[in-house]
């Protein structure tokens, strides 16, 4: 292929297509899976009870 005649605009468009097409495909599949109900929102994290973190071991050893 003759590199000297390559149009820079075409090169940029091909680069963007190479990066954006897989991204659009992945986002589309993710959207369809969520829409069909195969993927659900993650549950909320459990509450972080700072008063009980690590203190239970010390209390158990004392008694």
mmCIF file of C-alpha atoms in Angstrom:
data_model
loop_
_atom_site.group_PDB
_atom_site.id
_atom_site.type_symbol
_atom_site.label_atom_id
_atom_site.label_comp_id
_atom_site.label_asym_id
_atom_site.label_seq_id
_atom_site.Cartn_x
_atom_site.Cartn_y
_atom_site.Cartn_z
ATOM 1 C CA UNK A 1 0.000 0.000 0.000
ATOM 2 C CA UNK A 2 1.351 3.415 -0.920
ATOM 3 C CA UNK A 3 1.699 5.285 2.392
ATOM 4 C CA UNK A 4 2.444 8.622 0.712
ATOM 5 C CA UNK A 5 -1.025 8.971 -0.786
ATOM 6 C CA UNK A 6 -2.956 8.209 2.414
ATOM 7 C CA UNK A 7 -5.304 11.037 3.323
ATOM 8 C CA UNK A 8 -4.848 12.062 6.997
ATOM 9 C CA UNK A 9 -8.595 12.574 7.407
ATOM 10 C CA UNK A 10 -9.261 9.002 6.292
ATOM 11 C CA UNK A 11 -6.585 7.741 8.682
ATOM 12 C CA UNK A 12 -8.172 9.631 11.607
ATOM 13 C CA UNK A 13 -11.646 8.369 10.697
ATOM 14 C CA UNK A 14 -10.417 4.791 10.491
ATOM 15 C CA UNK A 15 -8.662 5.141 13.863
ATOM 16 C CA UNK A 16 -11.827 6.520 15.474
ATOM 17 C CA UNK A 17 -13.911 3.751 13.929
ATOM 18 C CA UNK A 18 -11.447 1.167 15.220
ATOM 19 C CA UNK A 19 -11.821 2.527 18.755
ATOM 20 C CA UNK A 20 -15.485 3.500 18.797
ATOM 21 C CA UNK A 21 -17.111 0.539 17.047
ATOM 22 C CA UNK A 22 -16.131 -2.040 19.731
ATOM 23 C CA UNK A 23 -17.149 0.411 22.462
ATOM 24 C CA UNK A 24 -20.569 0.950 20.888
ATOM 25 C CA UNK A 25 -21.033 -2.804 20.466
ATOM 26 C CA UNK A 26 -20.174 -3.484 24.129
ATOM 27 C CA UNK A 27 -22.458 -0.721 25.394
ATOM 28 C CA UNK A 28 -25.256 -1.941 23.137
ATOM 29 C CA UNK A 29 -24.962 -5.524 24.379
ATOM 30 C CA UNK A 30 -24.895 -4.302 27.975
ATOM 31 C CA UNK A 31 -28.002 -2.181 27.390
ATOM 32 C CA UNK A 32 -29.860 -5.091 25.794
ATOM 33 C CA UNK A 33 -28.937 -7.466 28.624
ATOM 34 C CA UNK A 34 -30.173 -4.968 31.216
ATOM 35 C CA UNK A 35 -33.321 -4.288 29.195
ATOM 36 C CA UNK A 36 -34.100 -8.019 28.945
ATOM 37 C CA UNK A 37 -33.595 -8.426 32.700
ATOM 38 C CA UNK A 38 -30.604 -10.731 32.457
ATOM 39 C CA UNK A 39 -28.440 -8.238 34.360
ATOM 40 C CA UNK A 40 -29.813 -6.518 37.448
ATOM 41 C CA UNK A 41 -28.538 -3.580 39.447
ATOM 42 C CA UNK A 42 -26.120 -4.646 42.206
ATOM 43 C CA UNK A 43 -27.542 -4.675 45.734
ATOM 44 C CA UNK A 44 -26.551 -1.841 48.051
ATOM 45 C CA UNK A 45 -23.477 -2.520 50.183
ATOM 46 C CA UNK A 46 -24.107 -3.627 53.757
ATOM 47 C CA UNK A 47 -23.928 -0.897 56.383
ATOM 48 C CA UNK A 48 -20.447 -0.351 57.750
ATOM 49 C CA UNK A 49 -20.772 -0.538 61.497
ATOM 50 C CA UNK A 50 -17.553 1.068 62.750
ATOM 51 C CA UNK A 51 -18.357 0.336 66.399
ATOM 52 C CA UNK A 52 -18.163 -3.415 65.796
ATOM 53 C CA UNK A 53 -15.193 -3.555 63.423
ATOM 54 C CA UNK A 54 -12.396 -5.364 65.203
ATOM 55 C CA UNK A 55 -13.824 -4.748 68.668
ATOM 56 C CA UNK A 56 -15.607 -8.085 68.856
ATOM 57 C CA UNK A 57 -12.320 -9.972 69.005
ATOM 58 C CA UNK A 58 -11.013 -7.886 71.889
ATOM 59 C CA UNK A 59 -14.260 -8.231 73.826
ATOM 60 C CA UNK A 60 -14.330 -11.978 73.318
ATOM 61 C CA UNK A 61 -10.763 -12.373 74.591
ATOM 62 C CA UNK A 62 -11.465 -10.385 77.772
ATOM 63 C CA UNK A 63 -14.468 -12.446 78.825
#
